């Protein structure tokens, strides 16, 4: 059977209009801008407007990716939607996105792998194209965190990290392999370290007044444990994926990591002993947008002239679950 390959035909991103500086956010949290910058390096982030949903942001990103690819929306035959913040508990946001785009005939898949969701989706899309079943697939990551961050109960360590946004890549059949090597991992023993506990479907009722009083509707994080594990796994994954391809880290033109925290990115870079220009970071102006962070960074890097056709690009991520992974692609 002939082996088919995928290629990235287009990239598109959407960011909400509202920009929240760390100076503004710090005032509401009772901390200084310098305190925020020291801990995560974020100067500003985007927050979705009241009434703006995850699928709606994704729809704008998909339209831009499709236009960048030179397609029509009707050319899409599969959508993979990665998010940890769906519009509703169920159904997944994929069907809402599909309906907004007027594509009621095509298949959609929702992926819930948090910060690693885009990489899981990208590997899946590449395999679906390789199978010969689908020709043009859109992979989208979109998140709205601010609606549960702008509440007094949220701890400042969490509130300072996250932002909202969406981005998509349009994949089509290509002549040469895009995805050169990849690895995906998960370790559920760390699931309690970064989670949003409600809803708990093992109980009746799923949510109670006591749950709200005990702040179970607010994300919780063991920041130090997440930081240490993220650095360890991203460093190890970067080395493994490149070695699996029979290459060296020095051969990689650009590394686009999940934008979790500038301290994580810098620590990983130092462990890998690579120059700053090898890494692309936009967390300073986007915040952590979980499943959307890598494709938003790809769009920003492309627009800045940093991401160029033909480059060997390493994508790596670590997030809640714990889940992590890496892909080496030829852009």
PDB file of N, CA and C in Angstrom, residues 148-234:
ATOM      1  N   UNK A 148     -13.071  31.453  34.508  1.00  0.00           N
ATOM      2  CA  UNK A 148     -12.970  30.879  35.854  1.00  0.00           C
ATOM      3  C   UNK A 148     -11.755  31.418  36.602  1.00  0.00           C
ATOM      4  N   UNK A 149     -11.034  32.359  35.987  1.00  0.00           N
ATOM      5  CA  UNK A 149      -9.902  32.987  36.664  1.00  0.00           C
ATOM      6  C   UNK A 149     -10.282  34.311  37.303  1.00  0.00           C
ATOM      7  N   UNK A 150     -11.235  34.996  36.714  1.00  0.00           N
ATOM      8  CA  UNK A 150     -11.632  36.304  37.228  1.00  0.00           C
ATOM      9  C   UNK A 150     -12.669  36.168  38.340  1.00  0.00           C
ATOM     10  N   UNK A 151     -12.342  35.350  39.292  1.00  0.00           N
ATOM     11  CA  UNK A 151     -13.183  35.173  40.476  1.00  0.00           C
ATOM     12  C   UNK A 151     -12.272  35.243  41.698  1.00  0.00           C
ATOM     13  N   UNK A 152     -12.775  35.770  42.809  1.00  0.00           N
ATOM     14  CA  UNK A 152     -11.918  35.984  43.985  1.00  0.00           C
ATOM     15  C   UNK A 152     -11.296  34.705  44.539  1.00  0.00           C
ATOM     16  N   UNK A 153     -11.964  33.560  44.323  1.00  0.00           N
ATOM     17  CA  UNK A 153     -11.474  32.313  44.926  1.00  0.00           C
ATOM     18  C   UNK A 153     -10.226  31.751  44.247  1.00  0.00           C
ATOM     19  N   UNK A 154      -9.941  32.181  43.027  1.00  0.00           N
ATOM     20  CA  UNK A 154      -8.795  31.636  42.309  1.00  0.00           C
ATOM     21  C   UNK A 154      -7.491  32.093  42.952  1.00  0.00           C
ATOM     22  N   UNK A 155      -6.577  31.151  43.177  1.00  0.00           N
ATOM     23  CA  UNK A 155      -5.287  31.522  43.765  1.00  0.00           C
ATOM     24  C   UNK A 155      -4.483  32.324  42.751  1.00  0.00           C
ATOM     25  N   UNK A 156      -3.706  33.261  43.253  1.00  0.00           N
ATOM     26  CA  UNK A 156      -2.955  34.142  42.352  1.00  0.00           C
ATOM     27  C   UNK A 156      -1.914  33.367  41.556  1.00  0.00           C
ATOM     28  N   UNK A 157      -1.397  32.253  42.095  1.00  0.00           N
ATOM     29  CA  UNK A 157      -0.404  31.457  41.385  1.00  0.00           C
ATOM     30  C   UNK A 157      -0.967  30.860  40.105  1.00  0.00           C
ATOM     31  N   UNK A 158      -2.280  30.597  40.093  1.00  0.00           N
ATOM     32  CA  UNK A 158      -2.938  30.078  38.900  1.00  0.00           C
ATOM     33  C   UNK A 158      -3.433  31.213  38.017  1.00  0.00           C
ATOM     34  N   UNK A 159      -4.017  32.228  38.622  1.00  0.00           N
ATOM     35  CA  UNK A 159      -4.630  33.323  37.867  1.00  0.00           C
ATOM     36  C   UNK A 159      -3.633  34.060  36.980  1.00  0.00           C
ATOM     37  N   UNK A 160      -2.374  34.120  37.379  1.00  0.00           N
ATOM     38  CA  UNK A 160      -1.393  34.882  36.608  1.00  0.00           C
ATOM     39  C   UNK A 160      -0.948  34.164  35.338  1.00  0.00           C
ATOM     40  N   UNK A 161      -1.201  32.852  35.243  1.00  0.00           N
ATOM     41  CA  UNK A 161      -0.597  32.050  34.190  1.00  0.00           C
ATOM     42  C   UNK A 161      -1.357  32.019  32.875  1.00  0.00           C
ATOM     43  N   UNK A 162      -2.673  32.043  32.942  1.00  0.00           N
ATOM     44  CA  UNK A 162      -3.444  31.614  31.779  1.00  0.00           C
ATOM     45  C   UNK A 162      -4.063  32.752  30.979  1.00  0.00           C
ATOM     46  N   UNK A 163      -4.247  32.482  29.696  1.00  0.00           N
ATOM     47  CA  UNK A 163      -4.896  33.402  28.791  1.00  0.00           C
ATOM     48  C   UNK A 163      -5.834  32.642  27.869  1.00  0.00           C
ATOM     49  N   UNK A 164      -6.528  33.373  27.010  1.00  0.00           N
ATOM     50  CA  UNK A 164      -7.501  32.794  26.089  1.00  0.00           C
ATOM     51  C   UNK A 164      -7.016  32.958  24.656  1.00  0.00           C
ATOM     52  N   UNK A 165      -7.434  32.034  23.804  1.00  0.00           N
ATOM     53  CA  UNK A 165      -7.085  32.148  22.390  1.00  0.00           C
ATOM     54  C   UNK A 165      -7.345  30.858  21.649  1.00  0.00           C
ATOM     55  N   UNK A 166      -7.172  30.898  20.344  1.00  0.00           N
ATOM     56  CA  UNK A 166      -7.397  29.735  19.493  1.00  0.00           C
ATOM     57  C   UNK A 166      -6.466  29.790  18.298  1.00  0.00           C
ATOM     58  N   UNK A 167      -6.110  28.618  17.795  1.00  0.00           N
ATOM     59  CA  UNK A 167      -5.314  28.541  16.574  1.00  0.00           C
ATOM     60  C   UNK A 167      -5.557  27.189  15.926  1.00  0.00           C
ATOM     61  N   UNK A 168      -5.341  27.140  14.613  1.00  0.00           N
ATOM     62  CA  UNK A 168      -5.586  25.921  13.862  1.00  0.00           C
ATOM     63  C   UNK A 168      -4.530  25.735  12.787  1.00  0.00           C
ATOM     64  N   UNK A 169      -4.284  24.482  12.445  1.00  0.00           N
ATOM     65  CA  UNK A 169      -3.447  24.164  11.291  1.00  0.00           C
ATOM     66  C   UNK A 169      -4.272  23.333  10.322  1.00  0.00           C
ATOM     67  N   UNK A 170      -4.083  23.600   9.038  1.00  0.00           N
ATOM     68  CA  UNK A 170      -4.776  22.860   7.985  1.00  0.00           C
ATOM     69  C   UNK A 170      -3.790  21.874   7.364  1.00  0.00           C
ATOM     70  N   UNK A 171      -4.115  20.593   7.459  1.00  0.00           N
ATOM     71  CA  UNK A 171      -3.247  19.538   6.946  1.00  0.00           C
ATOM     72  C   UNK A 171      -3.825  18.947   5.671  1.00  0.00           C
ATOM     73  N   UNK A 172      -2.958  18.706   4.700  1.00  0.00           N
ATOM     74  CA  UNK A 172      -3.378  18.064   3.458  1.00  0.00           C
ATOM     75  C   UNK A 172      -2.328  17.041   3.041  1.00  0.00           C
ATOM     76  N   UNK A 173      -2.622  16.270   2.022  1.00  0.00           N
ATOM     77  CA  UNK A 173      -1.682  15.271   1.527  1.00  0.00           C
ATOM     78  C   UNK A 173      -0.461  15.977   0.945  1.00  0.00           C
ATOM     79  N   UNK A 174       0.719  15.506   1.338  1.00  0.00           N
ATOM     80  CA  UNK A 174       1.960  16.094   0.850  1.00  0.00           C
ATOM     81  C   UNK A 174       2.857  15.062   0.218  1.00  0.00           C
ATOM     82  N   UNK A 175       3.867  15.525  -0.507  1.00  0.00           N
ATOM     83  CA  UNK A 175       4.782  14.612  -1.200  1.00  0.00           C
ATOM     84  C   UNK A 175       5.850  14.051  -0.279  1.00  0.00           C
ATOM     85  N   UNK A 176       6.256  14.826   0.705  1.00  0.00           N
ATOM     86  CA  UNK A 176       7.296  14.405   1.640  1.00  0.00           C
ATOM     87  C   UNK A 176       6.723  14.347   3.055  1.00  0.00           C
ATOM     88  N   UNK A 177       7.315  13.540   3.925  1.00  0.00           N
ATOM     89  CA  UNK A 177       6.804  13.449   5.303  1.00  0.00           C
ATOM     90  C   UNK A 177       6.921  14.779   6.046  1.00  0.00           C
ATOM     91  N   UNK A 178       5.831  15.195   6.679  1.00  0.00           N
ATOM     92  CA  UNK A 178       5.879  16.343   7.573  1.00  0.00           C
ATOM     93  C   UNK A 178       6.345  15.883   8.946  1.00  0.00           C
ATOM     94  N   UNK A 179       5.677  14.862   9.466  1.00  0.00           N
ATOM     95  CA  UNK A 179       5.980  14.351  10.791  1.00  0.00           C
ATOM     96  C   UNK A 179       7.087  13.303  10.675  1.00  0.00           C
ATOM     97  N   UNK A 180       8.254  13.670  11.158  1.00  0.00           N
ATOM     98  CA  UNK A 180       9.425  12.805  11.014  1.00  0.00           C
ATOM     99  C   UNK A 180       9.521  11.807  12.156  1.00  0.00           C
ATOM    100  N   UNK A 181       9.260  12.261  13.364  1.00  0.00           N
ATOM    101  CA  UNK A 181       9.241  11.355  14.523  1.00  0.00           C
ATOM    102  C   UNK A 181       8.358  11.974  15.601  1.00  0.00           C
ATOM    103  N   UNK A 182       7.859  11.118  16.485  1.00  0.00           N
ATOM    104  CA  UNK A 182       6.990  11.617  17.550  1.00  0.00           C
ATOM    105  C   UNK A 182       6.936  10.618  18.692  1.00  0.00           C
ATOM    106  N   UNK A 183       6.536  11.131  19.863  1.00  0.00           N
ATOM    107  CA  UNK A 183       6.297  10.275  21.019  1.00  0.00           C
ATOM    108  C   UNK A 183       5.241  10.949  21.891  1.00  0.00           C
ATOM    109  N   UNK A 184       4.336  10.158  22.435  1.00  0.00           N
ATOM    110  CA  UNK A 184       3.285  10.660  23.311  1.00  0.00           C
ATOM    111  C   UNK A 184       3.293   9.851  24.603  1.00  0.00           C
ATOM    112  N   UNK A 185       3.089  10.527  25.731  1.00  0.00           N
ATOM    113  CA  UNK A 185       3.125   9.854  27.031  1.00  0.00           C
ATOM    114  C   UNK A 185       1.987  10.350  27.928  1.00  0.00           C
ATOM    115  N   UNK A 186       1.707   9.568  28.954  1.00  0.00           N
ATOM    116  CA  UNK A 186       0.779   9.984  30.013  1.00  0.00           C
ATOM    117  C   UNK A 186       1.138   9.254  31.299  1.00  0.00           C
ATOM    118  N   UNK A 187       0.873   9.909  32.419  1.00  0.00           N
ATOM    119  CA  UNK A 187       1.089   9.312  33.745  1.00  0.00           C
ATOM    120  C   UNK A 187       0.006   9.829  34.675  1.00  0.00           C
ATOM    121  N   UNK A 188      -1.049   9.024  34.835  1.00  0.00           N
ATOM    122  CA  UNK A 188      -2.193   9.434  35.630  1.00  0.00           C
ATOM    123  C   UNK A 188      -1.931   9.562  37.114  1.00  0.00           C
ATOM    124  N   UNK A 189      -0.764   9.107  37.586  1.00  0.00           N
ATOM    125  CA  UNK A 189      -0.469   9.248  39.014  1.00  0.00           C
ATOM    126  C   UNK A 189      -0.288  10.710  39.411  1.00  0.00           C
ATOM    127  N   UNK A 190      -0.092  11.582  38.418  1.00  0.00           N
ATOM    128  CA  UNK A 190       0.063  13.002  38.719  1.00  0.00           C
ATOM    129  C   UNK A 190      -1.184  13.821  38.438  1.00  0.00           C
ATOM    130  N   UNK A 191      -2.304  13.153  38.183  1.00  0.00           N
ATOM    131  CA  UNK A 191      -3.517  13.868  37.789  1.00  0.00           C
ATOM    132  C   UNK A 191      -3.995  14.857  38.841  1.00  0.00           C
ATOM    133  N   UNK A 192      -3.766  14.552  40.111  1.00  0.00           N
ATOM    134  CA  UNK A 192      -4.257  15.414  41.182  1.00  0.00           C
ATOM    135  C   UNK A 192      -3.451  16.707  41.315  1.00  0.00           C
ATOM    136  N   UNK A 193      -2.310  16.798  40.641  1.00  0.00           N
ATOM    137  CA  UNK A 193      -1.433  17.957  40.807  1.00  0.00           C
ATOM    138  C   UNK A 193      -1.912  19.191  40.049  1.00  0.00           C
ATOM    139  N   UNK A 194      -2.754  18.990  39.049  1.00  0.00           N
ATOM    140  CA  UNK A 194      -3.292  20.112  38.290  1.00  0.00           C
ATOM    141  C   UNK A 194      -4.642  19.673  37.744  1.00  0.00           C
ATOM    142  N   UNK A 195      -5.703  20.197  38.347  1.00  0.00           N
ATOM    143  CA  UNK A 195      -7.027  19.686  37.978  1.00  0.00           C
ATOM    144  C   UNK A 195      -8.119  20.703  38.305  1.00  0.00           C
ATOM    145  N   UNK A 196      -9.274  20.467  37.684  1.00  0.00           N
ATOM    146  CA  UNK A 196     -10.513  21.146  38.038  1.00  0.00           C
ATOM    147  C   UNK A 196     -11.476  20.038  38.436  1.00  0.00           C
ATOM    148  N   UNK A 197     -11.804  19.962  39.703  1.00  0.00           N
ATOM    149  CA  UNK A 197     -12.446  18.781  40.266  1.00  0.00           C
ATOM    150  C   UNK A 197     -13.895  18.584  39.828  1.00  0.00           C
ATOM    151  N   UNK A 198     -14.634  19.665  39.685  1.00  0.00           N
ATOM    152  CA  UNK A 198     -16.044  19.533  39.301  1.00  0.00           C
ATOM    153  C   UNK A 198     -16.180  19.533  37.778  1.00  0.00           C
ATOM    154  N   UNK A 199     -17.077  18.700  37.255  1.00  0.00           N
ATOM    155  CA  UNK A 199     -18.096  17.886  37.929  1.00  0.00           C
ATOM    156  C   UNK A 199     -17.515  16.536  38.377  1.00  0.00           C
ATOM    157  N   UNK A 200     -18.066  15.983  39.466  1.00  0.00           N
ATOM    158  CA  UNK A 200     -17.687  14.655  39.920  1.00  0.00           C
ATOM    159  C   UNK A 200     -18.876  13.725  39.687  1.00  0.00           C
ATOM    160  N   UNK A 201     -18.841  12.985  38.583  1.00  0.00           N
ATOM    161  CA  UNK A 201     -19.985  12.175  38.189  1.00  0.00           C
ATOM    162  C   UNK A 201     -20.145  10.921  39.034  1.00  0.00           C
ATOM    163  N   UNK A 202     -19.215  10.673  39.961  1.00  0.00           N
ATOM    164  CA  UNK A 202     -19.354   9.515  40.841  1.00  0.00           C
ATOM    165  C   UNK A 202     -20.305   9.794  41.997  1.00  0.00           C
ATOM    166  N   UNK A 203     -20.723  11.066  42.129  1.00  0.00           N
ATOM    167  CA  UNK A 203     -21.571  11.447  43.261  1.00  0.00           C
ATOM    168  C   UNK A 203     -22.937  11.913  42.788  1.00  0.00           C
ATOM    169  N   UNK A 204     -23.866  11.872  43.678  1.00  0.00           N
ATOM    170  CA  UNK A 204     -25.195  12.440  43.433  1.00  0.00           C
ATOM    171  C   UNK A 204     -25.499  13.453  44.527  1.00  0.00           C
ATOM    172  N   UNK A 205     -25.782  14.711  44.205  1.00  0.00           N
ATOM    173  CA  UNK A 205     -25.679  15.303  42.871  1.00  0.00           C
ATOM    174  C   UNK A 205     -24.235  15.573  42.475  1.00  0.00           C
ATOM    175  N   UNK A 206     -24.032  15.895  41.209  1.00  0.00           N
ATOM    176  CA  UNK A 206     -22.679  16.148  40.720  1.00  0.00           C
ATOM    177  C   UNK A 206     -22.032  17.342  41.399  1.00  0.00           C
ATOM    178  N   UNK A 207     -22.839  18.346  41.731  1.00  0.00           N
ATOM    179  CA  UNK A 207     -22.314  19.572  42.315  1.00  0.00           C
ATOM    180  C   UNK A 207     -23.257  20.038  43.416  1.00  0.00           C
ATOM    181  N   UNK A 208     -22.688  20.448  44.529  1.00  0.00           N
ATOM    182  CA  UNK A 208     -23.482  20.865  45.678  1.00  0.00           C
ATOM    183  C   UNK A 208     -23.059  22.256  46.143  1.00  0.00           C
ATOM    184  N   UNK A 209     -23.830  22.828  47.011  1.00  0.00           N
ATOM    185  CA  UNK A 209     -23.477  24.117  47.608  1.00  0.00           C
ATOM    186  C   UNK A 209     -22.160  23.995  48.368  1.00  0.00           C
ATOM    187  N   UNK A 210     -21.978  22.858  49.026  1.00  0.00           N
ATOM    188  CA  UNK A 210     -20.727  22.619  49.766  1.00  0.00           C
ATOM    189  C   UNK A 210     -19.525  22.618  48.826  1.00  0.00           C
ATOM    190  N   UNK A 211     -19.684  22.072  47.624  1.00  0.00           N
ATOM    191  CA  UNK A 211     -18.600  22.086  46.639  1.00  0.00           C
ATOM    192  C   UNK A 211     -18.163  23.517  46.341  1.00  0.00           C
ATOM    193  N   UNK A 212     -19.125  24.396  46.144  1.00  0.00           N
ATOM    194  CA  UNK A 212     -18.812  25.798  45.842  1.00  0.00           C
ATOM    195  C   UNK A 212     -18.126  26.448  47.039  1.00  0.00           C
ATOM    196  N   UNK A 213     -18.625  26.169  48.233  1.00  0.00           N
ATOM    197  CA  UNK A 213     -18.026  26.736  49.435  1.00  0.00           C
ATOM    198  C   UNK A 213     -16.588  26.264  49.614  1.00  0.00           C
ATOM    199  N   UNK A 214     -16.303  25.024  49.199  1.00  0.00           N
ATOM    200  CA  UNK A 214     -14.961  24.453  49.324  1.00  0.00           C
ATOM    201  C   UNK A 214     -14.098  24.674  48.086  1.00  0.00           C
ATOM    202  N   UNK A 215     -14.618  25.505  47.146  1.00  0.00           N
ATOM    203  CA  UNK A 215     -13.855  25.958  45.982  1.00  0.00           C
ATOM    204  C   UNK A 215     -13.485  24.829  45.026  1.00  0.00           C
ATOM    205  N   UNK A 216     -14.306  23.798  44.951  1.00  0.00           N
ATOM    206  CA  UNK A 216     -13.995  22.699  44.041  1.00  0.00           C
ATOM    207  C   UNK A 216     -14.272  23.048  42.576  1.00  0.00           C
ATOM    208  N   UNK A 217     -14.838  24.220  42.337  1.00  0.00           N
ATOM    209  CA  UNK A 217     -15.086  24.666  40.970  1.00  0.00           C
ATOM    210  C   UNK A 217     -13.941  25.526  40.438  1.00  0.00           C
ATOM    211  N   UNK A 218     -12.873  25.649  41.235  1.00  0.00           N
ATOM    212  CA  UNK A 218     -11.717  26.459  40.875  1.00  0.00           C
ATOM    213  C   UNK A 218     -10.523  25.538  40.626  1.00  0.00           C
ATOM    214  N   UNK A 219      -9.714  25.779  39.594  1.00  0.00           N
ATOM    215  CA  UNK A 219      -8.546  24.931  39.342  1.00  0.00           C
ATOM    216  C   UNK A 219      -7.568  24.944  40.524  1.00  0.00           C
ATOM    217  N   UNK A 220      -6.925  23.812  40.737  1.00  0.00           N
ATOM    218  CA  UNK A 220      -5.893  23.700  41.778  1.00  0.00           C
ATOM    219  C   UNK A 220      -4.614  23.174  41.130  1.00  0.00           C
ATOM    220  N   UNK A 221      -3.478  23.567  41.703  1.00  0.00           N
ATOM    221  CA  UNK A 221      -2.196  23.177  41.123  1.00  0.00           C
ATOM    222  C   UNK A 221      -1.125  23.062  42.190  1.00  0.00           C
ATOM    223  N   UNK A 222      -0.372  21.988  42.118  1.00  0.00           N
ATOM    224  CA  UNK A 222       0.845  21.833  42.905  1.00  0.00           C
ATOM    225  C   UNK A 222       1.976  22.355  42.027  1.00  0.00           C
ATOM    226  N   UNK A 223       2.198  23.666  42.088  1.00  0.00           N
ATOM    227  CA  UNK A 223       3.080  24.328  41.147  1.00  0.00           C
ATOM    228  C   UNK A 223       4.493  23.775  41.089  1.00  0.00           C
ATOM    229  N   UNK A 224       5.082  23.489  42.235  1.00  0.00           N
ATOM    230  CA  UNK A 224       6.458  23.012  42.249  1.00  0.00           C
ATOM    231  C   UNK A 224       6.582  21.637  41.616  1.00  0.00           C
ATOM    232  N   UNK A 225       5.636  20.759  41.939  1.00  0.00           N
ATOM    233  CA  UNK A 225       5.712  19.415  41.362  1.00  0.00           C
ATOM    234  C   UNK A 225       5.496  19.451  39.851  1.00  0.00           C
ATOM    235  N   UNK A 226       4.573  20.287  39.395  1.00  0.00           N
ATOM    236  CA  UNK A 226       4.322  20.415  37.962  1.00  0.00           C
ATOM    237  C   UNK A 226       5.571  20.966  37.270  1.00  0.00           C
ATOM    238  N   UNK A 227       6.179  21.974  37.868  1.00  0.00           N
ATOM    239  CA  UNK A 227       7.373  22.585  37.282  1.00  0.00           C
ATOM    240  C   UNK A 227       8.497  21.560  37.130  1.00  0.00           C
ATOM    241  N   UNK A 228       8.796  20.851  38.198  1.00  0.00           N
ATOM    242  CA  UNK A 228       9.898  19.887  38.175  1.00  0.00           C
ATOM    243  C   UNK A 228       9.653  18.790  37.146  1.00  0.00           C
ATOM    244  N   UNK A 229       8.430  18.259  37.130  1.00  0.00           N
ATOM    245  CA  UNK A 229       8.121  17.171  36.187  1.00  0.00           C
ATOM    246  C   UNK A 229       8.111  17.685  34.750  1.00  0.00           C
ATOM    247  N   UNK A 230       7.608  18.895  34.542  1.00  0.00           N
ATOM    248  CA  UNK A 230       7.563  19.466  33.191  1.00  0.00           C
ATOM    249  C   UNK A 230       8.968  19.611  32.617  1.00  0.00           C
ATOM    250  N   UNK A 231       9.872  20.163  33.405  1.00  0.00           N
ATOM    251  CA  UNK A 231      11.248  20.338  32.949  1.00  0.00           C
ATOM    252  C   UNK A 231      11.883  18.991  32.619  1.00  0.00           C
ATOM    253  N   UNK A 232      11.682  18.022  33.486  1.00  0.00           N
ATOM    254  CA  UNK A 232      12.271  16.694  33.290  1.00  0.00           C
ATOM    255  C   UNK A 232      11.758  16.046  32.015  1.00  0.00           C
ATOM    256  N   UNK A 233      10.434  16.030  31.839  1.00  0.00           N
ATOM    257  CA  UNK A 233       9.850  15.293  30.718  1.00  0.00           C
ATOM    258  C   UNK A 233      10.049  16.016  29.391  1.00  0.00           C
ATOM    259  N   UNK A 234       9.957  17.340  29.373  1.00  0.00           N
ATOM    260  CA  UNK A 234      10.174  18.067  28.129  1.00  0.00           C
ATOM    261  C   UNK A 234      11.611  17.905  27.661  1.00  0.00           C
TER     262      UNK A 234
END
